[in-house]
Coordinates of C-alpha atoms in Angstrom, one line a residue:
M1 CA 178.3 -228.9 118.5
L2 CA 175.7 -231.1 116.8
T3 CA 176.5 -234.8 116.0
M4 CA 175.7 -236.8 112.9
I5 CA 175.9 -240.3 111.5
V6 CA 176.1 -240.9 107.7
A7 CA 174.5 -244.1 106.3
D8 CA 174.8 -245.3 102.7
D9 CA 175.5 -248.8 101.3
E10 CA 177.8 -247.4 98.5
P11 CA 181.2 -246.5 100.0
F12 CA 182.0 -243.9 97.4
I13 CA 178.7 -242.0 97.9
R14 CA 179.1 -242.3 101.7
K15 CA 182.6 -240.9 101.6
S16 CA 181.4 -238.1 99.3
L17 CA 178.7 -237.2 101.7
I18 CA 181.2 -237.1 104.6
H19 CA 183.6 -234.8 102.7
V20 CA 181.1 -232.7 100.6
F21 CA 181.3 -229.9 103.2
N22 CA 183.5 -228.9 106.1
W23 CA 180.7 -229.8 108.4
Q24 CA 182.1 -228.4 111.6
E25 CA 183.0 -225.0 110.2
E26 CA 179.9 -224.5 108.1
F27 CA 177.2 -226.1 110.2
G28 CA 178.7 -226.9 113.5
I29 CA 178.2 -230.6 113.0
E30 CA 180.6 -233.4 114.0
I31 CA 180.4 -236.7 112.2
I32 CA 180.6 -239.4 114.8
G33 CA 180.0 -242.5 112.7
E34 CA 179.1 -244.1 109.4
A35 CA 177.0 -247.1 108.5
S36 CA 176.9 -249.3 105.4
D37 CA 173.4 -250.8 105.9
G38 CA 170.2 -250.1 107.7
Q39 CA 170.8 -252.5 110.6
E40 CA 174.2 -251.0 111.3
A41 CA 172.7 -247.4 111.1
Y42 CA 170.0 -248.3 113.6
E43 CA 172.4 -249.9 116.1
L44 CA 174.9 -247.1 115.8
C45 CA 172.2 -244.5 116.4
M46 CA 170.8 -246.3 119.4
E47 CA 174.3 -246.5 120.8
R48 CA 175.6 -243.0 120.0
Q49 CA 172.3 -241.0 120.0
P50 CA 173.3 -238.5 117.3
D51 CA 171.4 -235.3 116.6
I52 CA 171.1 -236.2 112.9
L53 CA 171.0 -239.4 110.8
F54 CA 171.9 -238.6 107.1
T55 CA 170.8 -241.8 105.3
D56 CA 170.0 -243.3 101.9
I57 CA 166.5 -244.5 101.6
M58 CA 167.4 -247.8 99.9
M59 CA 169.9 -249.9 101.9
P60 CA 170.5 -253.6 102.6
M61 CA 169.1 -255.2 105.7
M62 CA 166.8 -252.3 106.5
G63 CA 165.7 -249.3 104.4
G64 CA 166.1 -245.7 105.5
L65 CA 162.4 -245.3 106.3
E66 CA 162.3 -248.5 108.3
V67 CA 165.3 -247.3 110.3
A68 CA 163.6 -244.0 110.9
E69 CA 160.4 -245.8 112.1
K70 CA 162.4 -248.1 114.5
L71 CA 164.4 -245.1 115.9
K72 CA 161.1 -243.3 116.6
A73 CA 159.7 -246.4 118.3
G74 CA 163.0 -246.6 120.4
N75 CA 162.7 -243.0 121.5
C76 CA 166.0 -242.1 119.7
R77 CA 166.3 -238.3 119.4
A78 CA 168.1 -238.4 116.0
R79 CA 166.5 -236.2 113.3
I80 CA 166.4 -237.9 109.9
I81 CA 167.6 -236.4 106.6
I82 CA 166.9 -238.8 103.7
I83 CA 168.6 -239.1 100.3
S84 CA 166.5 -240.9 97.7
G85 CA 167.0 -241.9 94.1
A86 CA 163.3 -242.7 93.8
Q87 CA 160.9 -240.2 92.3
D88 CA 157.9 -242.0 93.7
F89 CA 155.9 -239.5 95.7
S90 CA 154.8 -242.3 98.2
Y91 CA 158.4 -242.3 99.5
A92 CA 158.2 -238.6 100.2
Q93 CA 154.9 -239.1 101.9
S94 CA 156.4 -241.8 104.1
A95 CA 159.3 -239.6 105.0
L96 CA 157.0 -236.8 106.0
K97 CA 155.1 -239.2 108.3
M98 CA 158.4 -240.1 109.9
N99 CA 158.9 -236.3 110.6
A100 CA 162.1 -236.3 108.4
E101 CA 164.0 -233.0 108.6
G102 CA 164.7 -233.2 104.8
Y103 CA 164.1 -235.3 101.7
I104 CA 166.7 -234.9 99.0
L105 CA 166.6 -236.5 95.5
K106 CA 169.6 -237.8 93.7
P107 CA 171.6 -236.6 92.0
V108 CA 172.3 -234.3 95.0
K109 CA 172.6 -230.7 94.2
L110 CA 174.9 -228.8 96.6
P111 CA 172.8 -225.7 97.0
E112 CA 169.8 -227.7 97.8
L113 CA 171.8 -229.9 100.3
R114 CA 173.2 -226.8 101.9
E115 CA 169.8 -225.2 102.3
V116 CA 168.3 -228.4 103.8
F117 CA 171.1 -228.6 106.4
H118 CA 171.0 -224.9 107.2
E119 CA 167.3 -225.2 107.9
A120 CA 167.6 -228.4 109.9
V121 CA 170.5 -227.1 112.0
T122 CA 168.6 -223.9 112.7
R123 CA 165.6 -225.8 113.9
L124 CA 167.7 -228.2 116.0
R125 CA 169.6 -225.3 117.6
Q126 CA 166.3 -223.6 118.5
E127 CA 165.0 -226.8 120.0
K128 CA 168.2 -227.4 121.9
D129 CA 168.1 -223.8 123.3
H130 CA 164.4 -224.3 124.2
Q131 CA 165.3 -227.6 125.8
L132 CA 168.1 -226.0 127.7
N133 CA 165.9 -223.3 128.9
F134 CA 163.2 -225.8 129.9
E135 CA 165.8 -227.8 131.8
Q136 CA 167.0 -224.8 133.6
L137 CA 163.5 -223.8 134.5
R138 CA 162.8 -227.3 135.6
K139 CA 165.8 -227.3 137.9
Q140 CA 164.7 -223.9 139.2
V141 CA 161.3 -225.3 139.9
Q142 CA 162.8 -228.3 141.7
S143 CA 165.1 -226.2 143.8
N144 CA 162.2 -223.9 144.8
M145 CA 159.8 -226.8 145.3
P146 CA 159.4 -226.2 149.1
L147 CA 158.4 -222.6 148.5
L148 CA 156.0 -223.5 145.6
R149 CA 154.5 -226.3 147.7
E150 CA 154.0 -223.9 150.6
K151 CA 152.4 -221.3 148.3
F152 CA 150.1 -223.9 146.9
L153 CA 149.0 -224.9 150.5
Q154 CA 148.3 -221.3 151.4
N155 CA 146.2 -220.9 148.2
W156 CA 144.4 -224.1 148.9
L157 CA 143.4 -223.0 152.4
A158 CA 142.5 -219.5 151.0
G159 CA 139.9 -221.3 148.8
L160 CA 141.5 -220.4 145.5
Y161 CA 140.8 -223.9 144.0
R162 CA 137.2 -224.9 143.7
D163 CA 137.6 -227.5 141.0
E164 CA 138.1 -230.8 142.7
G165 CA 139.9 -232.4 139.8
E166 CA 142.3 -229.5 139.4
L167 CA 143.0 -229.6 143.1
W168 CA 143.8 -233.2 143.2
D169 CA 146.1 -232.8 140.2
K170 CA 148.0 -230.2 142.1
I171 CA 148.1 -232.4 145.3
G172 CA 149.6 -235.2 143.2
Y173 CA 152.1 -232.8 141.5
F174 CA 153.4 -231.6 144.9
Q175 CA 153.5 -235.2 146.2
L176 CA 151.4 -234.5 149.2
P177 CA 150.5 -237.6 151.2
F178 CA 146.8 -237.5 150.5
K179 CA 144.7 -239.5 148.0
R180 CA 141.2 -239.2 146.7
G181 CA 138.6 -240.3 149.3
D182 CA 140.7 -239.2 152.3
V183 CA 138.8 -237.2 154.9
L184 CA 140.9 -234.1 155.8
T185 CA 140.9 -232.0 158.9
A186 CA 142.6 -228.6 159.3
G187 CA 144.3 -227.5 162.6
V188 CA 146.0 -224.3 163.5
L189 CA 148.7 -223.9 166.2
Q190 CA 149.5 -220.6 167.9
L191 CA 151.8 -219.7 170.7
D192 CA 149.9 -218.4 173.7
D193 CA 150.5 -214.8 174.7
Y194 CA 152.6 -214.6 171.6
Q195 CA 153.9 -211.0 171.8
S196 CA 155.1 -211.2 175.4
A197 CA 156.6 -214.7 174.7
I198 CA 158.8 -213.4 171.8
D199 CA 159.5 -209.8 172.8
K200 CA 162.7 -210.9 174.7
F201 CA 164.1 -212.7 171.6
S202 CA 166.3 -211.2 168.8
E203 CA 165.0 -211.6 165.2
E204 CA 167.6 -214.3 164.5
Y205 CA 166.4 -216.3 167.6
R206 CA 162.8 -215.9 166.5
Q207 CA 163.5 -217.4 163.1
L208 CA 165.2 -220.3 164.8
L209 CA 162.2 -220.6 167.1
Y210 CA 159.7 -220.8 164.2
F211 CA 162.0 -223.4 162.5
S212 CA 162.2 -225.5 165.7
I213 CA 158.4 -225.4 166.1
Q214 CA 157.9 -226.5 162.5
N215 CA 160.4 -229.3 162.9
M216 CA 158.6 -230.6 166.1
I217 CA 155.3 -230.6 164.4
T218 CA 156.7 -232.4 161.3
E219 CA 158.3 -235.1 163.5
C220 CA 155.1 -235.7 165.4
L221 CA 153.2 -236.0 162.1
E222 CA 155.3 -238.9 161.1
K223 CA 153.1 -241.0 163.4
P224 CA 149.5 -242.0 162.5
P225 CA 147.2 -240.5 161.5
G226 CA 149.9 -238.3 159.9
G227 CA 149.6 -235.2 157.8
I228 CA 151.5 -232.2 156.7
S229 CA 152.2 -228.8 158.2
F230 CA 153.4 -225.4 157.0
V231 CA 153.9 -221.9 158.4
A232 CA 151.2 -219.4 157.3
S233 CA 152.6 -216.5 159.4
E234 CA 154.8 -215.8 162.4
N235 CA 152.3 -217.3 164.8
E236 CA 150.2 -219.5 162.7
F237 CA 151.3 -223.0 162.0
I238 CA 148.8 -224.9 159.9
V239 CA 148.4 -228.7 160.1
I240 CA 146.4 -230.8 157.7
F241 CA 145.5 -234.1 159.4
C242 CA 144.6 -237.3 157.5
P243 CA 142.5 -239.4 157.8
D244 CA 139.6 -238.2 160.0
Q245 CA 140.1 -239.2 163.6
A246 CA 138.5 -236.1 165.1
A247 CA 135.3 -237.9 166.0
A248 CA 136.6 -238.8 169.5
P249 CA 138.3 -235.7 170.9
G250 CA 140.5 -236.5 173.9
T251 CA 141.0 -240.1 172.8
G252 CA 141.4 -239.9 169.1
A253 CA 144.6 -240.0 167.1
I254 CA 144.4 -236.3 166.3
S255 CA 144.0 -235.4 170.0
S256 CA 147.0 -237.5 170.9
L257 CA 149.1 -235.9 168.2
C258 CA 148.1 -232.4 169.3
E259 CA 149.0 -233.3 172.9
E260 CA 152.4 -234.5 171.8
I261 CA 153.1 -231.4 169.8
I262 CA 152.0 -229.0 172.6
G263 CA 154.1 -231.1 175.1
S264 CA 157.2 -231.0 172.9
I265 CA 157.0 -227.2 172.5
K266 CA 156.5 -226.8 176.3
K267 CA 159.4 -229.2 177.1
Y268 CA 162.0 -228.0 174.7
L269 CA 161.2 -224.4 174.1
R270 CA 159.4 -223.6 177.4
L271 CA 156.5 -222.0 175.6
D272 CA 152.8 -222.6 175.8
A273 CA 150.8 -223.3 172.6
S274 CA 147.2 -224.1 171.7
I275 CA 145.7 -225.8 168.7
G276 CA 142.3 -225.2 167.2
I277 CA 140.7 -227.9 165.0
G278 CA 138.0 -227.5 162.4
R279 CA 135.5 -230.1 161.2
A280 CA 136.5 -233.0 159.0
C281 CA 135.8 -232.6 155.3
S282 CA 135.3 -235.2 152.7
S283 CA 136.0 -232.9 149.8
A284 CA 139.5 -231.3 149.4
S285 CA 137.9 -228.0 148.2
E286 CA 136.2 -227.7 151.5
L287 CA 139.4 -227.6 153.5
E288 CA 139.2 -223.7 153.6
D289 CA 136.1 -224.0 155.8
S290 CA 137.9 -226.4 158.2
Y291 CA 140.8 -224.0 158.4
K292 CA 138.5 -221.0 159.2
E293 CA 136.8 -223.1 161.9
A294 CA 140.2 -224.0 163.4
L295 CA 141.0 -220.3 163.7
A296 CA 137.5 -219.6 165.2
A297 CA 138.0 -222.4 167.8
L298 CA 141.4 -220.9 168.8
V299 CA 139.7 -217.6 169.9
H300 CA 138.1 -219.5 172.8
T301 CA 141.5 -219.9 174.5
F302 CA 140.2 -216.6 176.0
Y303 CA 138.2 -218.9 178.3
T304 CA 140.1 -222.2 178.3
G305 CA 143.6 -220.7 178.9
H306 CA 147.0 -221.8 177.7
G307 CA 147.8 -225.2 176.2
S308 CA 144.3 -225.9 175.0
I309 CA 143.1 -228.3 172.2
L310 CA 139.9 -226.9 170.9
Y311 CA 137.5 -228.6 168.5
I312 CA 135.1 -226.3 166.8
K313 CA 132.3 -228.9 167.0
D314 CA 132.6 -228.8 170.8
I315 CA 132.2 -225.0 171.0
Q316 CA 128.6 -223.6 171.2
P317 CA 128.1 -220.2 169.6
G318 CA 127.9 -217.6 172.3
T319 CA 124.7 -215.6 172.0
A320 CA 124.0 -215.1 175.8
A321 CA 124.3 -211.8 177.6
L322 CA 124.2 -210.6 181.2
Q323 CA 120.7 -210.1 182.6
S324 CA 120.1 -206.3 182.5
T325 CA 118.8 -206.4 186.1
F326 CA 121.9 -208.0 187.4
F327 CA 124.2 -205.6 185.5
Y328 CA 122.4 -202.4 186.7
K329 CA 122.3 -203.6 190.3
F330 CA 126.0 -204.5 190.0
Q331 CA 126.9 -201.1 188.7
A332 CA 124.9 -199.3 191.4
R333 CA 126.6 -201.3 194.1
L334 CA 130.0 -200.8 192.6
M335 CA 129.5 -197.1 192.3
N336 CA 128.5 -196.8 196.0
E337 CA 131.4 -198.9 197.2
L338 CA 133.9 -197.1 194.9
K339 CA 132.8 -193.7 196.0
A340 CA 133.1 -194.7 199.6
G341 CA 136.6 -196.1 198.9
H342 CA 135.7 -199.6 200.1
T343 CA 138.5 -201.4 198.3
Q344 CA 137.8 -204.9 199.5
Q345 CA 134.1 -204.7 198.6
V346 CA 134.9 -203.3 195.2
L347 CA 137.2 -206.2 194.5
E348 CA 134.7 -208.8 195.8
L349 CA 132.0 -207.3 193.4
L350 CA 134.4 -207.6 190.5
E351 CA 135.2 -211.3 191.4
K352 CA 131.4 -212.0 191.3
L353 CA 131.1 -210.2 188.0
F354 CA 133.8 -212.3 186.3
D355 CA 132.2 -215.5 187.7
R356 CA 129.2 -214.5 185.7
L357 CA 131.1 -213.5 182.6
A358 CA 133.1 -216.7 182.3
A359 CA 130.2 -219.2 183.0
P360 CA 128.1 -219.0 179.8
K361 CA 131.1 -218.5 177.4
L362 CA 129.9 -215.1 176.2
Q363 CA 131.1 -213.5 173.0
I364 CA 134.6 -212.2 173.7
D365 CA 134.0 -208.7 172.3
Y366 CA 130.8 -208.5 174.4
V367 CA 132.8 -209.3 177.6
Q368 CA 135.4 -206.6 176.7
S369 CA 132.7 -204.0 176.0
I370 CA 131.1 -204.8 179.4
C371 CA 134.4 -204.1 181.1
A372 CA 134.9 -200.9 179.0
E373 CA 131.5 -199.6 180.0
I374 CA 132.1 -200.3 183.7
I375 CA 135.4 -198.4 183.6
F376 CA 134.1 -195.3 181.8
T377 CA 130.9 -195.2 183.9
S378 CA 133.0 -195.3 187.0
A379 CA 135.4 -192.7 185.7
R380 CA 132.5 -190.3 185.0
A381 CA 131.0 -190.8 188.4
L382 CA 134.3 -190.3 190.2
Y383 CA 135.2 -187.3 188.2
E384 CA 132.1 -185.5 189.5
L385 CA 133.5 -186.0 193.0
D386 CA 137.2 -185.6 192.4
E387 CA 138.9 -184.0 189.3
D388 CA 142.2 -185.5 190.4
I389 CA 140.9 -189.0 189.4
E390 CA 142.7 -188.5 186.0
Q391 CA 145.9 -189.1 187.9
V392 CA 144.9 -192.7 188.4
L393 CA 143.1 -193.3 185.0
E394 CA 144.9 -193.4 181.7
D395 CA 143.4 -191.9 178.6
R396 CA 140.5 -193.6 176.9
L397 CA 142.5 -195.0 174.0
T398 CA 145.1 -196.5 176.3
I399 CA 142.5 -198.1 178.4
M400 CA 140.7 -199.6 175.4
D401 CA 144.0 -200.9 174.0
T402 CA 144.9 -202.5 177.3
L403 CA 141.5 -204.2 177.5
Y404 CA 141.6 -205.6 173.9
R405 CA 145.1 -206.8 174.2
Q406 CA 144.1 -209.3 176.9
K407 CA 144.2 -212.7 175.3
N408 CA 142.3 -214.6 178.0
I409 CA 139.6 -213.9 180.6
S410 CA 142.0 -214.3 183.5
G411 CA 144.2 -211.6 182.1
L412 CA 141.2 -209.3 181.6
K413 CA 140.1 -210.0 185.1
T414 CA 143.6 -209.2 186.5
C415 CA 143.6 -206.0 184.5
M416 CA 140.2 -204.9 185.9
L417 CA 141.1 -205.8 189.5
S418 CA 144.3 -203.8 189.2
L419 CA 142.6 -200.8 187.7
F420 CA 139.8 -200.7 190.3
Y421 CA 142.1 -201.3 193.2
N422 CA 144.0 -198.2 192.2
L423 CA 140.8 -196.2 191.8
S424 CA 139.4 -197.4 195.1
T425 CA 142.5 -196.8 197.1
H426 CA 142.8 -193.3 195.5
V427 CA 139.3 -192.5 196.5
A428 CA 139.8 -194.0 200.0
G429 CA 142.9 -191.7 200.5
K430 CA 141.0 -188.7 199.4
N431 CA 138.0 -189.6 201.5
T432 CA 140.1 -189.8 204.7
S433 CA 140.5 -186.1 204.9
K434 CA 137.4 -185.1 203.0
N435 CA 135.2 -187.4 204.9
S436 CA 136.4 -186.1 208.3
K437 CA 135.1 -182.7 207.4
T438 CA 131.9 -184.1 206.1
I439 CA 131.3 -186.2 209.2
N440 CA 131.9 -183.2 211.5
R441 CA 129.5 -181.2 209.5
I442 CA 126.8 -183.9 209.7
R443 CA 127.4 -184.2 213.5
A444 CA 126.9 -180.5 213.9
I445 CA 123.7 -180.5 211.8
V446 CA 122.3 -183.3 214.0
Q447 CA 123.3 -181.7 217.3
E448 CA 121.8 -178.3 216.1
G449 CA 118.7 -179.7 214.5
Y450 CA 117.8 -182.8 216.6
A451 CA 114.7 -181.1 218.0
R452 CA 113.0 -180.7 214.6
E453 CA 112.2 -183.1 211.8
L454 CA 115.6 -184.5 210.8
S455 CA 115.9 -187.1 208.0
I456 CA 119.0 -188.4 206.2
A457 CA 117.7 -186.9 202.9
R458 CA 117.5 -183.5 204.6
I459 CA 121.1 -183.8 206.0
A460 CA 122.3 -184.9 202.5
E461 CA 120.9 -181.8 200.9
E462 CA 122.7 -179.6 203.4
V463 CA 126.1 -181.2 202.7
F464 CA 125.4 -181.5 198.9
L465 CA 125.9 -185.3 198.8
T466 CA 123.5 -188.2 198.2
P467 CA 121.7 -190.0 201.1
N468 CA 123.4 -193.3 200.2
Y469 CA 126.8 -191.7 200.1
I470 CA 126.6 -189.9 203.5
S471 CA 125.2 -193.1 205.0
L472 CA 128.2 -195.1 203.7
I473 CA 130.9 -192.7 204.8
F474 CA 129.3 -192.1 208.2
K475 CA 129.2 -195.8 208.9
K476 CA 132.8 -196.3 207.6
E477 CA 134.2 -193.4 209.7
T478 CA 132.2 -193.8 212.9
G479 CA 131.3 -197.4 213.0
E480 CA 127.6 -196.6 213.5
T481 CA 124.8 -195.7 211.2
L482 CA 123.6 -192.1 210.8
T483 CA 120.1 -193.1 212.0
D484 CA 121.6 -194.6 215.1
Y485 CA 123.6 -191.4 215.7
I486 CA 120.5 -189.2 215.4
T487 CA 118.7 -191.5 217.9
K488 CA 121.7 -191.4 220.2
I489 CA 121.8 -187.6 220.3
R490 CA 118.0 -187.3 220.8
I491 CA 117.9 -189.9 223.6
G492 CA 120.9 -188.3 225.2
K493 CA 119.1 -184.9 225.3
A494 CA 115.9 -186.7 226.6
K495 CA 117.9 -188.2 229.5
E496 CA 119.3 -184.8 230.3
L497 CA 115.8 -183.2 230.4
L498 CA 114.4 -186.1 232.4
H499 CA 117.1 -185.6 234.9
T500 CA 117.1 -181.8 235.2
T501 CA 113.5 -180.8 234.5
D502 CA 109.9 -181.6 235.6
L503 CA 108.7 -181.5 232.0
K504 CA 106.1 -184.0 231.0
I505 CA 107.0 -186.9 228.8
M506 CA 105.0 -185.4 225.9
E507 CA 106.9 -182.1 226.2
I508 CA 110.3 -183.8 226.3
S509 CA 109.3 -186.0 223.3
E510 CA 108.5 -182.8 221.3
R511 CA 111.7 -181.1 222.4
V512 CA 113.9 -183.9 221.2
G513 CA 112.2 -184.3 217.8
Y514 CA 109.5 -187.0 218.4
E515 CA 105.9 -185.9 217.6
N516 CA 104.5 -189.1 219.0
P517 CA 105.1 -189.6 222.8
H518 CA 104.3 -193.3 222.6
Y519 CA 106.9 -193.8 219.9
F520 CA 109.4 -191.7 221.9
S521 CA 108.8 -194.0 224.9
T522 CA 109.3 -197.1 222.8
V523 CA 112.6 -195.8 221.3
F524 CA 113.8 -194.6 224.8
K525 CA 113.1 -198.0 226.4
K526 CA 114.8 -199.8 223.5
N527 CA 118.0 -197.7 223.9
V528 CA 118.1 -197.2 227.7
G529 CA 116.4 -200.3 228.9
V530 CA 113.6 -198.7 230.9
H531 CA 110.6 -196.5 230.4
P532 CA 111.2 -192.7 230.6
L533 CA 109.3 -192.4 233.9
K534 CA 111.2 -195.2 235.5
Y535 CA 114.4 -193.6 234.3
R536 CA 113.4 -190.3 236.0
S537 CA 112.3 -192.0 239.3
G538 CA 115.5 -194.0 239.4
K539 CA 117.5 -190.9 239.5

C-alpha cells in the first residue's frame, strides 16, 4: 500500500481532493495526513515519509515548489504531484526541475487526474519492486560476503586484476586490512606428507581439520605484522602478510608468525606443516608473482624436511648436476657389488650417492630421474644373469610412481635403500648355490690347466662370466683371490716335484706354468720362504 499526504490551504478543495476517488480501491493509496500550509506539509512529510505529496502550488508560509525543494534537500523520498491555478509556463518548468510526478492545472479534470495518478502509481510500484529486489540482492551479497571475498582473493592471486586502481577499489569494498602504499608478501602453508597424514581421517574429520588450521592461522595473524588468510584448496592455505617484514628471515615478524602457526598445528593437531614465502611486492597487482614464488619455495621441503619456513630469496636456482665421471664410476661399482650380492657394499655406495645428491640442492626432478636410471640399469644387468629378478622388482610404472611420490630426499633415499637391499639379498641368495658350482668349475680349470698359460680372462671365457665377476665371487666364497689360488696350486705342484724328482729348477718352472725360471724362484721364495734349491736340500 502506497501512502499520501494532501496539502491545500482551502479546506473545501483539500476535502474534495481527499474524497474525489476511493484511493485505496482504485490506486492502492492510503491517505495518512493533510496539511493546510506549506510549512505544515513539509514537517508532516519529514515525519511520516509518505510515498506521495499531493499539494497546491500556492500556499501560505511556503509554496508547493519550495516544499518540494526542501524535501529533496532533506532526502525525503516523497514524490510530488502539484495542482496549480497558474498558467505561467515557468511554474511548470520549476516543477519539472523538482522531478514532480505530475503537474495538474485547475480546474481539475477527473480523467486527467486519474491518468496522472495511474502513471505515478505505476512508476512508484516499479521502483518499489526494483528497490525490493535490490535490497534482497544486497542481503544475499552480504550473507555470501565470505565466499565472495574468498573468490576475489583467489582471482587476485591468479592475476586477474592488472589495473591497480580497480584492484584497490575491490580491496576497499571487501574491507581487507590493507591500504595503498602497503608492501605485501604472499605465503603458502601446506601439510607435510599430506596424503599419508589425512588418509586415516573421515571426510567429516578432514573438513574439521581444514577449519581448525584456518582458525589457527587467523588467530596468529591478529598479531603484528598481521594479514589475512584463506583456503585455496585442501592442502593450500594462503597468507597475505602486511607490511613487509621479510627482510630479516629468522628474526623478522613474518618468521615469528610462521613459527607460531607451524607450532600451533604441531601442538594441537599433531601434524607437520611447512610455509613457503615469496618476495615482498610494493604493487598489489604483483602479488600473483609473490604467491607463485611461495609455491616454488615450498618445493624445497624435499631437501629441508618437515616443519620448514622457506623464503624464495634464500633459495638458489638449482642448475648443478652430478659429474659424469663420478656417476659412471658409481654405476660400475654398484653393478659389480650388486651382481656379487654384496648387500652391505651396495648400501654403502647408495649412502655416498645421496650425500652427493643432497649437497648442491639439485633440481628435484633431476634427482628423481637419476634414481630411476640407476634402478632400470641395474634391473637390465641383473635380468641378464637371473630372469627371476622380476620377483623382486615391480613393474616400471609402479616403480616410477613410487619414486615420484616421495616428498623429500630422505624418503627417496629410504625407498632406494629398501629396493636395492631386496635386490642384493635376492642375488646373494641365488649366488650361494650358483656360485658354489662356478667356484668348483674354476678350481677344476686351475687344477687341470696350471701348467699352461692361465689368466683370469681365459678362465672367465670358459665359465661364460666376466673377469671382474668371477674375481668377486671367488674372493667372496673362498676368502682368497683367484690369482692367489692359481699361485697356490702351482707352488704346491712345484713343491711336490722338488720333493719327488731330480728335475732341474728350469724344468719344474715350465711344468708348473712359469716360463721364466728366475720369476718362478722369486714367487716360490715369496710363498714358501726359501729358494727352491734350499727347499729341496732341506728335505
